[in-house]
C-alpha atoms as one frame of an Amber mdcrd trajectory, in Angstrom:
protein
-126.529-181.302 -97.518-124.122-184.209 -97.649-121.396-182.097 -99.399-121.860
-179.414 -96.831-121.396-181.933 -94.000-118.350-183.357 -95.580-116.776-179.858
 -96.057-117.439-178.976 -92.366-115.985-182.051 -90.851-112.273-181.338 -91.446
-112.994-177.853 -89.763-114.375-179.472 -86.584-111.597-182.085 -86.595-108.946
-179.373 -86.724-110.552-177.521 -83.939-110.953-180.553 -81.757-107.304-181.423
 -82.252-106.283-178.010 -81.502-108.391-177.863 -78.180-107.038-181.283 -77.193
-103.372-180.139 -77.723-103.952-176.969 -75.580-105.482-179.068 -72.820-102.440
-181.453 -72.732-100.305-180.991 -69.590 -97.246-181.002 -71.810 -98.516-177.823
 -73.556 -99.235-176.097 -70.225 -95.856-177.058 -68.752 -94.160-175.688 -71.979
 -96.016-172.473 -71.542 -94.855-172.228 -67.887 -91.282-172.791 -68.895 -91.574
-170.133 -71.582 -93.160-167.540 -69.278 -90.774-168.294 -66.534 -87.807-168.003
 -68.853 -89.088-164.651 -70.192 -89.385-163.295 -66.654 -85.910-164.441 -65.663
 -84.457-163.000 -68.796 -85.982-159.489 -67.962 -84.140-159.648 -64.603 -80.865
-161.057 -66.022 -80.010-160.798 -69.630 -77.688-163.733 -69.405 -80.494-166.301
 -69.134 -81.388-166.434 -72.886 -77.709-166.711 -74.104 -76.915-169.841 -75.884
 -74.257-170.985 -73.499 -76.614-170.636 -70.470 -79.474-172.600 -72.151 -76.987
-175.322 -73.034 -75.864-175.216 -69.375 -79.417-175.649 -68.169 -80.028-178.656
 -70.443 -76.662-180.151 -69.414 -77.626-179.960 -65.683 -80.976-181.751 -66.095
 -79.442-184.569 -68.327 -78.826-186.947 -65.452 -82.132-186.403 -63.787 -84.051
-186.373 -67.023 -82.541-189.661 -68.311 -83.642-191.486 -65.167 -87.005-189.622
 -65.218 -87.925-191.412 -68.405 -87.548-194.821 -66.660 -89.425-193.337 -63.560
 -92.264-192.352 -65.795 -92.709-195.950 -67.009 -92.600-197.147 -63.370 -95.186
-194.631 -62.168 -97.421-195.492 -65.182 -97.271-199.067 -63.981 -98.387-198.086
 -60.609 -95.160-198.666 -58.969 -92.273-196.457 -57.644 -88.388-196.734 -57.549
 -86.462-195.005 -54.753 -83.167-196.564 -55.503 -82.136-194.817 -58.701 -79.514
-192.519 -57.101 -77.713-195.383 -55.493 -77.966-197.499 -58.624 -76.463-194.595
 -60.635 -73.460-194.547 -58.140 -73.143-198.314 -58.368 -73.168-198.337 -62.159
 -70.550-195.556 -62.415 -68.064-197.026 -59.885 -68.493-200.565 -61.508 -67.484
-199.143 -64.738 -64.535-197.202 -63.118 -63.391-200.430 -61.191 -63.601-202.415
 -64.354 -61.539-199.877 -66.312 -59.084-199.716 -63.396 -58.629-203.523 -63.664
 -57.494-203.162 -67.283 -60.945-203.688 -69.041 -61.487-202.094 -72.390 -63.157
-198.688 -71.835 -66.049-199.478 -73.874 -66.527-202.741 -72.319 -66.185-201.141
 -68.825 -69.035-198.739 -69.812 -71.253-201.644 -70.822 -70.435-203.366 -67.563
 -71.600-200.327 -65.682 -74.853-200.120 -67.643 -75.361-203.914 -67.181 -75.019
-203.492 -63.400 -77.793-201.071 -63.435 -79.965-203.469 -65.556 -79.185-206.232
 -63.121 -80.167-204.084 -60.165 -83.504-203.407 -61.829 -83.918-207.056 -62.545
 -83.307-207.913 -58.892 -85.766-205.188 -57.770 -88.471-206.349 -60.180 -88.039
-209.964 -59.310 -88.556-209.398 -55.629 -91.444-207.104 -56.205 -93.327-209.699
 -58.543 -92.295-212.984 -56.991 -92.181-211.830 -53.317 -95.370-209.701 -53.714
 -93.545-206.931 -51.752 -94.405-203.251 -52.147 -91.993-201.557 -54.647 -91.591
-198.838 -52.094 -90.103-201.094 -49.523 -88.067-202.985 -52.095 -86.471-199.979
 -53.662 -85.855-198.332 -50.334 -83.951-201.514 -49.466 -81.977-201.434 -52.690
 -81.095-197.681 -52.056 -79.149-198.870 -49.086 -77.760-202.154 -50.585 -76.520
-200.402 -53.758 -75.025-197.637 -51.766 -73.298-200.021 -49.460 -71.998-201.996
 -52.416 -70.637-198.897 -53.866 -68.746-198.162 -50.728 -67.408-201.577 -50.476
 -66.317-201.555 -54.106 -64.443-198.238 -53.850 -63.489-197.907 -50.233 -64.860
-194.530 -50.414 -62.338-193.523 -52.934 -63.130-192.012 -56.361 -62.601-194.212
 -59.395 -61.035-192.680 -62.563 -63.128-192.822 -65.640 -61.545-193.656 -69.098
 -60.457-190.577 -71.067 -61.835-192.242 -74.124 -65.338-191.901 -72.591 -64.970
-188.174 -71.549 -66.631-186.949 -74.694 -69.901-188.342 -73.490 -70.045-185.877
 -70.492 -67.794-183.066 -71.850 -67.801-183.194 -75.606 -69.805-180.899 -77.923
 -71.036-181.251 -81.459 -73.154-179.443 -83.997 -71.773-176.128 -83.121 -71.492
-176.273 -79.463 -74.312-178.693 -78.258 -73.130-180.838 -75.484 -73.035-184.690
 -76.411 -74.846-185.481 -73.245 -77.756-183.375 -74.252 -78.018-185.055 -77.668
 -78.012-188.450 -75.883 -80.775-187.193 -73.570 -82.905-185.960 -76.436 -82.508
-189.172 -78.404 -83.499-191.304 -75.296 -86.538-189.026 -74.789 -87.630-189.709
 -78.464 -87.024-193.394 -77.999 -88.720-193.450 -74.767 -91.929-191.723 -76.084
 -91.937-194.241 -78.932 -91.651-197.175 -76.705 -94.364-195.882 -74.391 -96.955
-195.023 -77.106 -96.028-197.222 -80.313 -95.033-200.549 -78.802 -96.750-203.537
 -77.200 -94.560-203.201 -74.112 -95.668-199.476 -73.724 -99.273-200.331 -73.995
 -98.908-203.200 -71.565 -97.302-200.841 -69.023-100.305-198.521 -69.253-102.788
-201.215 -69.041-101.228-202.740 -65.964-101.023-199.482 -64.333-104.626-198.598
 -65.133-106.053-201.952 -63.966-103.713-204.941 -63.377-106.555-207.320 -62.744
-108.197-206.460 -66.059-104.803-206.612 -67.804-104.160-210.067 -66.390-107.605
-211.335 -67.464-106.922-209.921 -71.019-103.757-212.140 -71.203-101.071-209.498
 -70.523 -98.114-210.936 -68.587 -98.332-208.565 -65.669 -95.377-209.816 -63.766
 -93.103-209.886 -66.746 -94.141-206.354 -67.732 -93.297-205.038 -64.224 -89.827
-206.851 -64.197 -88.963-205.259 -67.537 -90.026-201.966 -66.349 -87.632-202.165
 -63.474 -84.902-203.396 -65.670 -85.559-200.409 -68.046 -85.224-197.815 -65.183
 -82.181-199.785 -63.873 -80.548-199.525 -67.410 -81.213-195.912 -67.620 -79.714
-195.303 -64.148 -76.681-196.995 -65.495 -76.631-194.756 -68.515 -77.079-191.822
 -66.245 -74.238-193.016 -64.061 -71.842-193.051 -67.057 -72.995-189.519 -68.328
 -72.618-188.119 -64.800 -69.249-189.704 -64.084 -67.776-188.573 -67.446 -68.997
-185.005 -66.869 -66.991-184.853 -63.606 -64.252-187.124 -64.750 -64.443-189.650
 -61.863 -66.979-192.092 -60.389 -67.725-191.215 -56.791 -69.378-193.382 -54.114
 -71.487-190.335 -53.071 -72.819-189.659 -56.536 -76.569-189.454 -57.126 -77.490
-188.794 -53.473 -80.857-187.171 -53.172 -81.571-187.679 -56.922 -84.552-189.905
 -56.182 -86.851-186.940 -55.233 -85.738-184.851 -58.236 -86.477-187.774 -60.700
 -89.848-188.506 -59.137 -90.497-184.782 -59.262 -89.740-184.466 -62.848 -91.914
-187.395 -63.804 -94.846-186.153 -61.771 -94.580-182.505 -62.895 -94.581-183.990
 -66.361 -97.894-185.535 -65.842 -97.096-189.108 -64.674-100.024-190.091 -62.253
 -99.081-191.546 -58.934-102.202-193.597 -59.251-100.833-195.248 -62.300-102.233
-195.506 -65.907-101.018-192.161 -67.152 -97.687-190.446 -68.016 -95.523-188.836
 -70.887 -91.930-189.153 -71.699 -92.142-185.726 -73.275 -93.742-184.468 -70.120
 -90.894-185.931 -67.984 -88.459-184.063 -70.286 -90.350-180.826 -69.767 -90.546
-181.494 -65.964 -86.863-181.917 -65.795 -86.296-178.801 -67.744 -88.601-176.802
 -65.493 -86.490-177.959 -62.468 -83.397-176.909 -64.383 -84.794-173.445 -65.255
 -85.914-172.873 -61.624 -82.439-173.678 -60.313 -80.704-171.681 -62.902 -83.037
-168.720 -62.239 -82.128-168.816 -58.444 -78.402-168.907 -59.368 -78.553-165.984
 -61.909 -80.761-163.864 -59.502 -78.608-164.666 -56.522 -81.542-165.871 -54.566
 -81.329-168.081 -51.397 -80.891-171.763 -51.976 -83.374-172.369 -49.154 -85.983
-170.588 -51.150 -84.990-172.693 -54.086 -85.871-175.875 -52.283 -89.080-174.342
 -51.056 -90.172-173.429 -54.661 -89.378-176.735 -56.031 -91.275-178.493 -53.235
 -94.219-176.181 -54.012 -94.111-177.080 -57.619 -94.154-180.769 -56.834 -97.255
-180.341 -54.482 -99.126-178.263 -57.099 -98.376-180.820 -59.826 -99.710-183.632
 -57.624-102.791-181.504 -56.920-103.214-180.819 -60.595-103.153-184.685 -61.222
-105.851-185.256 -58.655-107.920-182.474 -60.189-107.533-183.874 -63.593-108.734
-187.232 -62.422-111.760-185.621 -60.809-110.742-186.508 -57.205-111.122-182.969
 -55.785-114.732-182.528 -56.533-115.351-182.622 -52.773-113.541-179.337 -52.561
-116.062-177.545 -54.937-117.953-174.746 -53.056-121.276-176.286 -53.613-119.972
-179.650 -52.371-118.528-177.949 -49.216-121.773-176.108 -48.632-123.794-179.269
 -48.796-121.227-181.074 -46.426-121.517-178.319 -43.809-125.265-177.961 -44.216
-125.626-181.719 -43.695-123.502-181.586 -40.496-125.508-178.602 -39.053-128.712
-180.555 -39.905
């Protein structure tokens, strides 16, 4: 009997693991992307070409890089609305430094450093001032954009030619360098979230900050580091974006806040905190890219594109609520009891 039990255990473990994998949001999201891609390819044979797939990935790189940081923020039960403006400020800071004669590589580090300092400023005000991150980052959105305008006078800043390979270069038989950078950051982000003390602290703080504080977790420091992380990634995204187009523009990144939040939420980051996945954010960004590419290839209205993306965001948020069990009141039996109680 004992031998039989031991022999069956691995089978049950394998089935449980497979079932758990199927139930993961990342798996379902990957399935949606594959099905959508196959449907689009039936309507337009150019979709599955190598160049087009590289193009899809390259268009989501900037949004995806920042979505990595936004996932950490959302898991920690905060939000950052300033990422588009910080992206622009970081890029023009690098361009201005280069224009002043600074070494191209040092100029790049200055740009990324400006992003990190922006995150530090936001995190400090949120933690020490006990102000909602929504309000603070909304203010930083305007502050960073204003600084960008003051720094450039509204004029584009030339980026160093030495850095152009970041946004325009290709390696390994045609893969864009920016895509490789993105994939590396996704892997590092997932490891940081799931395999480090910092990642576990972010999850604990987002799940229950009171319990985390009682357990000895430095809640304030963890939140500040989270905002520094997203600021740094916004800086990296600014460098990638500006080297893709060749110049750093004051208007760069406008409206990116919603796309970044959308990618993270579609990827499974809970707006209630405590849950999220970097792989999911990557897939969420890819889904947005596939949708936009499909609308272009099929020559559909850009207004319909905005509508569909908004619908996907709402459905992802509803799915998150359903997964948490917050939609039980919409069950037919619950609705029947509610209406029956009112009539009574």
